[in-house]
CSV table of N, CA and C in Angstrom, one decimal:
chain,number,residue,atom,x,y,z
F,235,SER,N,6.1,1.5,-43.2
F,235,SER,CA,6.1,-0.1,-43.3
F,235,SER,C,7.6,-0.4,-43.6
F,236,VAL,N,8.1,-1.5,-43.5
F,236,VAL,CA,9.5,-2.1,-43.5
F,236,VAL,C,9.9,-1.8,-44.7
F,237,ALA,N,9.0,-2.1,-46.2
F,237,ALA,CA,9.4,-1.9,-47.2
F,237,ALA,C,9.8,-0.5,-47.6
F,238,ILE,N,9.3,0.5,-47.3
F,238,ILE,CA,9.7,2.0,-47.7
F,238,ILE,C,10.8,2.4,-46.6
F,239,LEU,N,11.1,1.8,-45.5
F,239,LEU,CA,12.3,2.0,-44.9
F,239,LEU,C,13.6,1.5,-45.4
F,240,LEU,N,13.4,0.2,-46.0
F,240,LEU,CA,14.3,-0.2,-46.8
F,240,LEU,C,14.8,0.3,-48.1
F,241,TYR,N,13.7,0.8,-48.6
F,241,TYR,CA,13.8,1.9,-49.7
F,241,TYR,C,14.9,3.2,-49.5
F,242,LEU,N,14.2,3.6,-48.7
F,242,LEU,CA,14.7,4.9,-47.9
F,242,LEU,C,16.4,4.7,-47.7
F,243,THR,N,16.7,3.7,-47.2
F,243,THR,CA,18.0,3.2,-46.8
F,243,THR,C,19.0,3.2,-48.1
F,244,ARG,N,18.2,2.8,-49.2
F,244,ARG,CA,19.0,2.7,-50.2
F,244,ARG,C,18.8,4.0,-51.4
F,245,LYS,N,18.0,4.6,-51.2
F,245,LYS,CA,18.1,5.9,-52.0
F,245,LYS,C,18.7,6.7,-51.5
F,246,PHE,N,18.7,7.0,-50.3
F,246,PHE,CA,19.4,8.1,-49.6
F,246,PHE,C,20.9,7.7,-49.2
F,247,GLU,N,21.2,6.4,-49.3
F,247,GLU,CA,22.5,5.9,-49.0
F,247,GLU,C,22.8,6.3,-47.4
F,248,THR,N,22.0,5.9,-46.5
F,248,THR,CA,22.2,5.9,-45.3
F,248,THR,C,23.3,5.3,-44.5
F,249,PRO,N,23.7,5.8,-43.4
F,249,PRO,CA,24.9,5.3,-42.9
F,249,PRO,C,24.8,3.7,-42.7
F,250,ASP,N,25.9,2.9,-43.2
F,250,ASP,CA,25.8,1.6,-43.1
F,250,ASP,C,25.2,0.6,-41.8
F,251,HIS,N,25.1,1.5,-40.8
F,251,HIS,CA,24.6,0.7,-39.6
F,251,HIS,C,23.2,0.5,-39.6
F,252,TRP,N,22.1,1.5,-40.4
F,252,TRP,CA,21.1,1.3,-40.6
F,252,TRP,C,20.7,0.0,-40.9
F,253,TYR,N,21.3,-0.4,-42.2
F,253,TYR,CA,20.7,-1.7,-42.8
F,253,TYR,C,22.1,-2.1,-43.3
F,254,PRO,N,23.0,-2.7,-42.5
F,254,PRO,CA,24.3,-2.9,-43.0
F,254,PRO,C,24.7,-4.1,-44.1
F,255,SER,N,25.9,-3.7,-44.8
F,255,SER,CA,26.2,-4.2,-45.9
F,255,SER,C,27.0,-5.6,-45.6
F,256,ASP,N,27.4,-5.7,-44.4
F,256,ASP,CA,27.8,-7.1,-44.0
F,256,ASP,C,26.5,-7.9,-44.1
F,257,LEU,N,26.7,-9.3,-44.7
F,257,LEU,CA,25.7,-10.0,-44.9
F,257,LEU,C,25.3,-10.7,-43.6
F,258,GLN,N,26.0,-10.9,-42.7
F,258,GLN,CA,25.4,-11.6,-41.3
F,258,GLN,C,24.9,-10.6,-40.7
F,259,LYS,N,25.1,-9.4,-40.3
F,259,LYS,CA,24.6,-8.2,-39.8
F,259,LYS,C,23.1,-8.1,-40.4
F,260,ARG,N,23.2,-8.1,-41.9
F,260,ARG,CA,21.8,-7.7,-42.7
F,260,ARG,C,21.0,-8.9,-42.4
F,261,ALA,N,21.5,-10.1,-42.3
F,261,ALA,CA,20.6,-11.6,-42.1
F,261,ALA,C,19.9,-11.0,-40.9
F,262,LYS,N,20.6,-10.6,-39.8
F,262,LYS,CA,19.9,-10.2,-38.4
F,262,LYS,C,18.7,-9.3,-38.5
F,263,VAL,N,19.2,-8.4,-39.3
F,263,VAL,CA,18.2,-7.2,-39.3
F,263,VAL,C,16.9,-7.7,-40.1
F,264,ASP,N,17.4,-8.5,-41.4
F,264,ASP,CA,16.2,-9.2,-42.2
F,264,ASP,C,15.3,-9.9,-41.2
F,265,GLU,N,16.0,-10.9,-40.7
F,265,GLU,CA,15.2,-11.9,-39.7
F,265,GLU,C,14.2,-11.4,-38.9
F,266,TYR,N,14.7,-10.4,-37.9
F,266,TYR,CA,13.8,-9.5,-37.1
F,266,TYR,C,13.1,-8.8,-37.8
F,267,LEU,N,13.0,-8.0,-39.1
F,267,LEU,CA,12.0,-7.6,-39.6
F,267,LEU,C,10.8,-8.3,-40.3
F,268,SER,N,11.2,-9.5,-40.8
F,268,SER,CA,10.3,-10.7,-40.9
F,268,SER,C,9.4,-11.0,-39.8
F,269,TRP,N,10.2,-11.3,-38.7
F,269,TRP,CA,9.5,-11.8,-37.5
F,269,TRP,C,8.4,-10.9,-36.8
F,270,GLN,N,9.0,-9.9,-36.8
F,270,GLN,CA,8.1,-8.8,-36.1
F,270,GLN,C,6.8,-8.6,-36.5
F,271,HIS,N,6.6,-8.7,-37.6
F,271,HIS,CA,5.1,-8.6,-38.0
F,271,HIS,C,3.7,-9.1,-37.3
F,272,VAL,N,3.9,-10.4,-37.1
F,272,VAL,CA,2.9,-11.0,-36.4
F,272,VAL,C,3.4,-11.3,-34.8
F,273,ASN,N,4.5,-10.8,-34.5
F,273,ASN,CA,4.8,-11.2,-33.1
F,273,ASN,C,5.1,-9.9,-32.3
F,274,ILE,N,5.9,-8.8,-32.2
F,274,ILE,CA,5.9,-7.8,-31.5
F,274,ILE,C,4.7,-6.6,-32.2
F,275,ARG,N,4.7,-6.7,-33.5
F,275,ARG,CA,3.6,-5.8,-34.2
F,275,ARG,C,2.0,-6.4,-33.8
F,276,GLY,N,2.2,-7.4,-33.9
F,276,GLY,CA,0.8,-8.5,-33.8
F,276,GLY,C,0.2,-8.0,-32.6
F,277,LYS,N,1.2,-8.7,-31.4
F,277,LYS,CA,0.7,-8.8,-30.1
F,277,LYS,C,0.7,-7.2,-29.4
F,278,GLY,N,1.7,-6.6,-29.6
F,278,GLY,CA,1.7,-5.2,-29.1
F,278,GLY,C,0.6,-4.4,-29.5
F,279,GLY,N,0.2,-4.5,-30.9
F,279,GLY,CA,-0.8,-3.6,-31.5
F,279,GLY,C,-2.1,-4.3,-31.0
F,280,LYS,N,-2.2,-5.5,-30.7
F,280,LYS,CA,-3.5,-6.2,-30.3
F,280,LYS,C,-3.7,-5.7,-28.8
F,281,LEU,N,-2.8,-5.3,-27.9
F,281,LEU,CA,-2.9,-5.0,-26.7
F,281,LEU,C,-3.3,-3.5,-26.7
F,282,PHE,N,-2.8,-2.7,-27.7
F,282,PHE,CA,-3.3,-1.2,-27.7
F,282,PHE,C,-4.6,-1.3,-28.2
F,283,LEU,N,-5.2,-2.0,-29.2
F,283,LEU,CA,-6.3,-2.0,-29.6
F,283,LEU,C,-7.4,-2.5,-28.6
F,284,THR,N,-6.9,-3.3,-27.8
F,284,THR,CA,-7.8,-4.0,-27.0
F,284,THR,C,-8.1,-3.1,-25.8
F,285,LYS,N,-6.9,-2.3,-25.3
F,285,LYS,CA,-6.9,-1.6,-24.3
F,285,LYS,C,-7.3,-0.2,-24.3
F,286,VAL,N,-6.9,0.3,-25.4
F,286,VAL,CA,-7.4,1.7,-25.8
F,286,VAL,C,-8.5,1.7,-26.7
F,287,LEU,N,-8.5,1.5,-27.9
F,287,LEU,CA,-9.5,1.5,-29.1
F,287,LEU,C,-10.7,1.2,-28.8
F,288,LEU,N,-10.9,-0.3,-28.4
F,288,LEU,CA,-11.9,-0.8,-28.3
F,288,LEU,C,-12.9,-0.4,-27.1
F,289,PRO,N,-12.4,0.1,-26.0
F,289,PRO,CA,-13.2,0.7,-24.9
F,289,PRO,C,-13.8,2.2,-25.6
F,290,LEU,N,-13.0,2.8,-26.4
F,290,LEU,CA,-13.0,4.1,-26.9
F,290,LEU,C,-14.1,3.9,-27.8
F,291,VAL,N,-14.2,3.2,-28.7
F,291,VAL,CA,-15.3,3.0,-29.6
F,291,VAL,C,-16.6,2.4,-29.1
F,292,THR,N,-16.7,1.2,-28.3
F,292,THR,CA,-17.9,0.8,-27.8
F,292,THR,C,-18.4,1.4,-26.6
F,293,GLY,N,-17.8,2.2,-25.9
F,293,GLY,CA,-18.0,2.9,-24.6
F,293,GLY,C,-18.1,1.8,-23.5
F,294,GLN,N,-17.6,0.5,-23.8
F,294,GLN,CA,-17.8,-0.5,-22.8
F,294,GLN,C,-16.3,-0.9,-22.0
F,295,PRO,N,-16.2,-1.1,-20.8
F,295,PRO,CA,-14.7,-1.4,-20.2
F,295,PRO,C,-14.6,-2.5,-20.6
F,296,LEU,N,-13.3,-2.8,-20.6
F,296,LEU,CA,-12.6,-4.3,-21.1
F,296,LEU,C,-12.5,-5.1,-20.0
F,297,PRO,N,-13.2,-6.4,-20.3
F,297,PRO,CA,-13.1,-7.5,-19.5
F,297,PRO,C,-11.8,-7.8,-18.9
F,298,LEU,N,-11.5,-8.0,-17.6
F,298,LEU,CA,-10.1,-8.1,-17.2
F,298,LEU,C,-9.4,-9.4,-17.7
F,299,GLU,N,-10.3,-10.5,-17.9
F,299,GLU,CA,-9.7,-11.8,-18.3
F,299,GLU,C,-9.4,-11.9,-19.9
F,300,LYS,N,-9.9,-10.6,-20.7
F,300,LYS,CA,-9.5,-10.4,-22.0
F,300,LYS,C,-8.2,-9.7,-22.0
F,301,LEU,N,-8.0,-8.8,-21.3
F,301,LEU,CA,-6.7,-7.9,-20.9
F,301,LEU,C,-5.5,-8.9,-20.8
F,302,GLU,N,-5.8,-9.7,-19.6
F,302,GLU,CA,-4.9,-10.6,-19.0
F,302,GLU,C,-4.5,-11.5,-20.3
F,303,GLU,N,-5.4,-12.2,-21.2
F,303,GLU,CA,-4.9,-12.9,-22.3
F,303,GLU,C,-4.0,-12.2,-23.1
F,304,VAL,N,-4.2,-11.1,-23.4
F,304,VAL,CA,-3.6,-10.4,-24.3
F,304,VAL,C,-2.4,-10.1,-24.2
F,305,THR,N,-2.3,-9.5,-22.7
F,305,THR,CA,-1.1,-9.2,-22.1
F,305,THR,C,-0.1,-10.5,-21.8
F,306,GLU,N,-0.6,-11.6,-21.6
F,306,GLU,CA,0.2,-12.8,-21.8
F,306,GLU,C,0.8,-13.0,-23.3
F,307,GLU,N,0.1,-12.9,-24.1
F,307,GLU,CA,0.4,-13.1,-25.4
F,307,GLU,C,1.4,-12.4,-25.7
F,308,LEU,N,1.9,-10.8,-25.5
F,308,LEU,CA,2.7,-10.0,-25.5
F,308,LEU,C,4.0,-10.2,-24.8
F,309,ASN,N,3.8,-10.6,-23.6
F,309,ASN,CA,5.0,-11.1,-22.8
F,309,ASN,C,5.7,-12.4,-23.3
F,310,ALA,N,5.0,-13.1,-23.9
F,310,ALA,CA,5.6,-14.4,-24.7
F,310,ALA,C,6.4,-14.0,-25.7
F,311,VAL,N,6.3,-12.9,-26.6
F,311,VAL,CA,6.9,-12.8,-27.6
F,311,VAL,C,8.1,-11.7,-27.4
F,312,LEU,N,7.8,-10.8,-26.1
F,312,LEU,CA,8.9,-10.2,-25.4
F,312,LEU,C,10.0,-11.1,-25.0
F,313,LYS,N,9.6,-12.1,-24.4
F,313,LYS,CA,10.7,-13.1,-23.7
F,313,LYS,C,11.4,-13.5,-25.1
F,314,GLN,N,10.8,-14.1,-26.1
F,314,GLN,CA,11.3,-14.6,-27.4
F,314,GLN,C,12.3,-13.3,-27.9
F,315,PHE,N,11.8,-12.2,-28.0
F,315,PHE,CA,12.7,-11.0,-28.3
F,315,PHE,C,13.8,-11.1,-27.8
F,316,GLU,N,13.9,-11.0,-26.4
F,316,GLU,CA,15.0,-10.7,-25.7
F,316,GLU,C,16.0,-12.1,-25.8
F,317,GLU,N,15.5,-13.1,-25.5
F,317,GLU,CA,16.4,-14.2,-25.9
F,317,GLU,C,16.9,-14.6,-27.4
F,318,LYS,N,15.9,-14.3,-28.3
F,318,LYS,CA,16.4,-14.7,-29.6
F,318,LYS,C,17.2,-13.6,-30.4
F,319,PHE,N,16.8,-12.5,-30.4
F,319,PHE,CA,17.2,-11.3,-30.9
F,319,PHE,C,18.2,-10.7,-30.2
F,320,LEU,N,17.6,-9.9,-29.0
F,320,LEU,CA,18.9,-9.4,-28.2
F,320,LEU,C,20.1,-10.0,-27.6
F,321,GLN,N,19.7,-11.3,-27.0
F,321,GLN,CA,20.5,-12.0,-26.4
F,321,GLN,C,21.5,-11.1,-25.6
F,322,ASP,N,22.8,-11.2,-25.6
F,322,ASP,CA,23.7,-10.4,-25.1
F,322,ASP,C,24.4,-9.2,-25.4
F,323,LYS,N,23.7,-8.8,-26.6
F,323,LYS,CA,24.3,-7.7,-27.8
F,323,LYS,C,23.6,-6.3,-27.2
F,324,PRO,N,24.2,-5.4,-27.6
F,324,PRO,CA,23.4,-3.8,-27.4
F,324,PRO,C,22.3,-3.7,-28.2
F,325,PHE,N,22.4,-4.4,-29.3
F,325,PHE,CA,21.4,-4.1,-30.2
F,325,PHE,C,21.1,-5.4,-31.2
F,326,ILE,N,19.9,-5.5,-32.1
F,326,ILE,CA,19.6,-6.4,-32.6
F,326,ILE,C,20.6,-7.3,-33.4
F,327,ALA,N,21.5,-6.2,-34.4
F,327,ALA,CA,22.5,-6.7,-35.2
F,327,ALA,C,23.8,-6.9,-34.6
F,328,GLY,N,23.9,-6.4,-33.4
F,328,GLY,CA,25.3,-6.3,-33.0
F,328,GLY,C,25.6,-5.2,-31.9
F,329,SER,N,26.6,-4.5,-32.5
F,329,SER,CA,27.2,-3.5,-31.7
F,329,SER,C,26.6,-2.0,-32.0
F,330,GLU,N,26.0,-2.1,-33.3
F,330,GLU,CA,25.3,-0.6,-33.6
F,330,GLU,C,23.9,-0.6,-33.8
F,331,VAL,N,23.2,0.2,-33.4
F,331,VAL,CA,21.8,0.6,-33.9
F,331,VAL,C,21.4,0.1,-35.5
F,332,SER,N,20.2,-0.5,-35.7
F,332,SER,CA,19.9,-0.5,-37.0
F,332,SER,C,18.3,-0.5,-37.2
F,333,LEU,N,18.0,-0.4,-38.5
F,333,LEU,CA,16.6,-0.7,-38.8
F,333,LEU,C,15.7,-1.5,-37.7
F,334,ALA,N,16.5,-2.6,-37.5
F,334,ALA,CA,15.4,-3.6,-36.6
F,334,ALA,C,15.3,-3.1,-35.2
F,335,ASP,N,16.1,-2.3,-34.6
F,335,ASP,CA,16.2,-1.7,-33.4
F,335,ASP,C,14.8,-0.6,-33.4
F,336,LEU,N,14.9,0.2,-34.7
F,336,LEU,CA,14.0,1.1,-34.6
F,336,LEU,C,12.6,0.7,-34.7
F,337,VAL,N,12.3,-0.3,-35.6
F,337,VAL,CA,11.1,-0.7,-35.8
F,337,VAL,C,10.6,-1.4,-34.6
F,338,ALA,N,11.5,-2.2,-34.1
F,338,ALA,CA,11.2,-3.1,-32.8
F,338,ALA,C,10.9,-2.0,-31.7
F,339,LEU,N,11.4,-1.0,-31.4
F,339,LEU,CA,11.1,0.2,-30.5
F,339,LEU,C,10.0,1.1,-30.7
F,340,VAL,N,9.6,1.4,-31.9
F,340,VAL,CA,8.6,2.0,-32.5
F,340,VAL,C,7.4,1.0,-32.0
F,341,GLU,N,7.5,-0.1,-32.4
F,341,GLU,CA,6.2,-1.0,-32.1
F,341,GLU,C,6.1,-1.2,-30.6
F,342,LEU,N,7.0,-1.2,-29.6
F,342,LEU,CA,6.9,-1.7,-28.4
F,342,LEU,C,6.2,-0.3,-27.8
F,343,MET,N,6.3,1.0,-28.2
F,343,MET,CA,5.7,2.2,-27.8
F,343,MET,C,4.2,2.2,-27.8
F,344,GLN,N,3.5,1.2,-28.7
F,344,GLN,CA,2.0,1.1,-28.5
F,344,GLN,C,1.9,0.7,-27.3
F,345,PRO,N,1.9,-0.3,-26.9
F,345,PRO,CA,1.6,-1.0,-25.4
F,345,PRO,C,1.9,0.2,-24.2
F,346,VAL,N,2.9,0.7,-24.4
F,346,VAL,CA,3.5,1.6,-23.3
F,346,VAL,C,2.4,3.0,-23.6
F,347,GLY,N,1.9,3.1,-24.8
F,347,GLY,CA,1.3,4.2,-24.8
F,347,GLY,C,-0.3,3.9,-24.6
F,348,ALA,N,-0.6,2.5,-24.1
F,348,ALA,CA,-1.8,2.2,-23.8
F,348,ALA,C,-1.8,2.0,-22.2
F,349,GLY,N,-0.7,2.4,-21.5
F,349,GLY,CA,-0.5,2.3,-20.2
F,349,GLY,C,0.2,0.9,-19.7
F,350,TYR,N,0.6,0.1,-20.6
F,350,TYR,CA,1.4,-0.9,-20.0
F,350,TYR,C,2.9,-0.9,-20.4
F,351,ASN,N,3.5,-0.5,-19.1
F,351,ASN,CA,5.1,-0.5,-19.1
F,351,ASN,C,5.8,-1.7,-19.1
F,352,LEU,N,6.2,-2.0,-20.5
F,352,LEU,CA,6.5,-3.4,-20.6
F,352,LEU,C,8.0,-3.4,-20.3
F,353,PHE,N,8.6,-2.1,-20.1
F,353,PHE,CA,10.1,-2.1,-19.7
F,353,PHE,C,10.5,-2.4,-18.2
F,354,GLU,N,9.4,-2.1,-17.3
F,354,GLU,CA,9.6,-1.7,-15.8
F,354,GLU,C,10.1,-3.2,-15.3
F,355,GLU,N,9.8,-4.2,-15.6
F,355,GLU,CA,10.4,-5.5,-15.2
F,355,GLU,C,11.4,-6.4,-16.2
F,356,ARG,N,11.8,-5.5,-17.1
F,356,ARG,CA,12.7,-6.2,-17.9
F,356,ARG,C,13.9,-5.3,-18.2
F,357,PRO,N,14.9,-5.6,-17.2
F,357,PRO,CA,16.3,-4.5,-17.2
F,357,PRO,C,16.9,-4.8,-18.6
F,358,LYS,N,17.0,-5.9,-19.3
F,358,LYS,CA,17.6,-6.0,-20.2
F,358,LYS,C,16.8,-5.1,-21.5
F,359,LEU,N,15.6,-5.4,-21.6
F,359,LEU,CA,14.8,-4.5,-22.7
F,359,LEU,C,14.9,-3.0,-22.2
F,360,ALA,N,15.1,-2.6,-21.0
F,360,ALA,CA,14.8,-1.4,-20.5
F,360,ALA,C,16.3,-0.8,-20.9
F,361,GLU,N,17.4,-1.4,-20.9
F,361,GLU,CA,18.6,-1.0,-21.2
F,361,GLU,C,19.2,-0.6,-22.7
F,362,TRP,N,18.2,-1.8,-23.2
F,362,TRP,CA,18.3,-1.6,-24.8
F,362,TRP,C,17.5,-0.5,-25.3
F,363,ARG,N,16.3,-0.2,-24.7
F,363,ARG,CA,15.6,0.9,-25.2
F,363,ARG,C,16.3,2.2,-25.0
F,364,SER,N,17.0,2.5,-23.9
F,364,SER,CA,17.9,3.6,-23.6
F,364,SER,C,18.7,3.7,-24.5
F,365,ARG,N,19.5,2.7,-25.0
F,365,ARG,CA,20.6,2.6,-26.0
F,365,ARG,C,20.0,3.1,-27.5
F,366,VAL,N,18.8,2.6,-27.6
F,366,VAL,CA,18.3,2.8,-29.0
F,366,VAL,C,17.8,4.6,-29.0
F,367,GLU,N,17.2,5.1,-27.8
F,367,GLU,CA,16.9,6.2,-27.8
F,367,GLU,C,18.1,7.2,-27.9
F,368,GLU,N,18.9,6.8,-27.1
F,368,GLU,CA,20.3,7.7,-27.4
F,368,GLU,C,21.0,7.5,-28.5
F,369,ALA,N,20.6,6.6,-29.4
F,369,ALA,CA,21.3,6.5,-30.7
F,369,ALA,C,20.5,7.5,-31.8
F,370,VAL,N,19.0,7.6,-31.4
F,370,VAL,CA,18.6,8.4,-32.4
F,370,VAL,C,18.2,9.9,-31.9
F,371,GLY,N,18.7,10.1,-30.8
F,371,GLY,CA,18.5,11.1,-29.9
F,371,GLY,C,17.1,11.3,-29.1
F,372,LYS,N,17.2,11.5,-27.8
F,372,LYS,CA,16.1,11.4,-26.9
F,372,LYS,C,15.0,12.5,-27.3
F,373,LYS,N,15.3,13.8,-27.8
F,373,LYS,CA,14.4,14.6,-28.1
F,373,LYS,C,13.5,14.0,-28.9
F,374,LEU,N,14.2,13.8,-30.2
F,374,LEU,CA,13.3,13.3,-31.6
F,374,LEU,C,12.6,12.0,-31.3
F,375,PHE,N,13.4,11.2,-30.3
F,375,PHE,CA,12.2,10.0,-29.9
F,375,PHE,C,11.0,10.4,-29.0
F,376,GLN,N,11.4,11.2,-28.2
F,376,GLN,CA,10.1,11.6,-27.4
F,376,GLN,C,9.0,12.4,-28.4
F,377,GLU,N,9.5,13.4,-29.3
F,377,GLU,CA,9.0,14.0,-30.1
F,377,GLU,C,8.0,13.4,-31.2
F,378,ALA,N,8.5,12.1,-31.6
F,378,ALA,CA,8.1,11.1,-32.5
F,378,ALA,C,7.1,10.2,-31.9
F,379,HIS,N,7.2,10.0,-30.5
F,379,HIS,CA,6.2,9.2,-29.8
F,379,HIS,C,5.2,10.0,-29.0
F,380,GLU,N,5.3,11.4,-29.0
F,380,GLU,CA,4.3,12.3,-28.3
F,380,GLU,C,2.9,11.7,-28.3
F,381,GLY,N,2.4,11.5,-29.5
F,381,GLY,CA,0.9,11.4,-29.8
F,381,GLY,C,0.3,9.9,-29.1
F,382,ILE,N,1.2,8.8,-29.4
F,382,ILE,CA,0.9,7.5,-28.9
F,382,ILE,C,1.0,7.3,-27.4
F,383,LEU,N,2.1,8.2,-26.8
F,383,LEU,CA,2.1,8.3,-25.2
F,383,LEU,C,0.7,8.8,-24.8
F,384,LYS,N,0.3,9.5,-25.5
F,384,LYS,CA,-1.1,10.4,-24.8
F,384,LYS,C,-2.3,9.5,-25.0
F,385,ALA,N,-2.1,8.3,-25.7
F,385,ALA,CA,-3.5,7.4,-26.0
F,385,ALA,C,-4.1,7.0,-24.9
F,386,LYS,N,-3.4,6.9,-23.8
F,386,LYS,CA,-4.1,6.1,-22.8
F,386,LYS,C,-5.1,7.2,-21.9
F,387,ASN,N,-4.7,8.3,-22.3
F,387,ASN,CA,-5.6,9.7,-21.6
F,387,ASN,C,-7.0,10.0,-22.4
F,388,MET,N,-7.1,9.2,-23.5
F,388,MET,CA,-8.2,9.4,-24.5
F,388,MET,C,-9.7,9.0,-23.9
């Protein structure tokens, strides 16, 4: 959760870029962390539930119109994310990776795990993903997402 991540940054005095002491940068991180709950998390999680979990539980295929509706909702918030939060910056809070980037990418991996490659037609988003992966380490990133990336095969 966001609350535990903030607690951990304070308790273990993590490097400043994760949760910046600069008030303007911190405000960008806080703004994203507040926005993402019903937007990226809400719409990305809904796509994952609709495409992977509901058919698994019910044994019924997903109606195409429902999948299209859920995908459109996610696409709308992805556009907002690129325009409002990424803009022309390497990361959400500026030139360094932060908790906001980490939380955003983790949430975006759910739809990817459901078989929806949301980075494919979004070069800005794909470049940002590469920068975040590089910042945390590609091996660690892959290890952390191993389970969710196998979900579509269930």
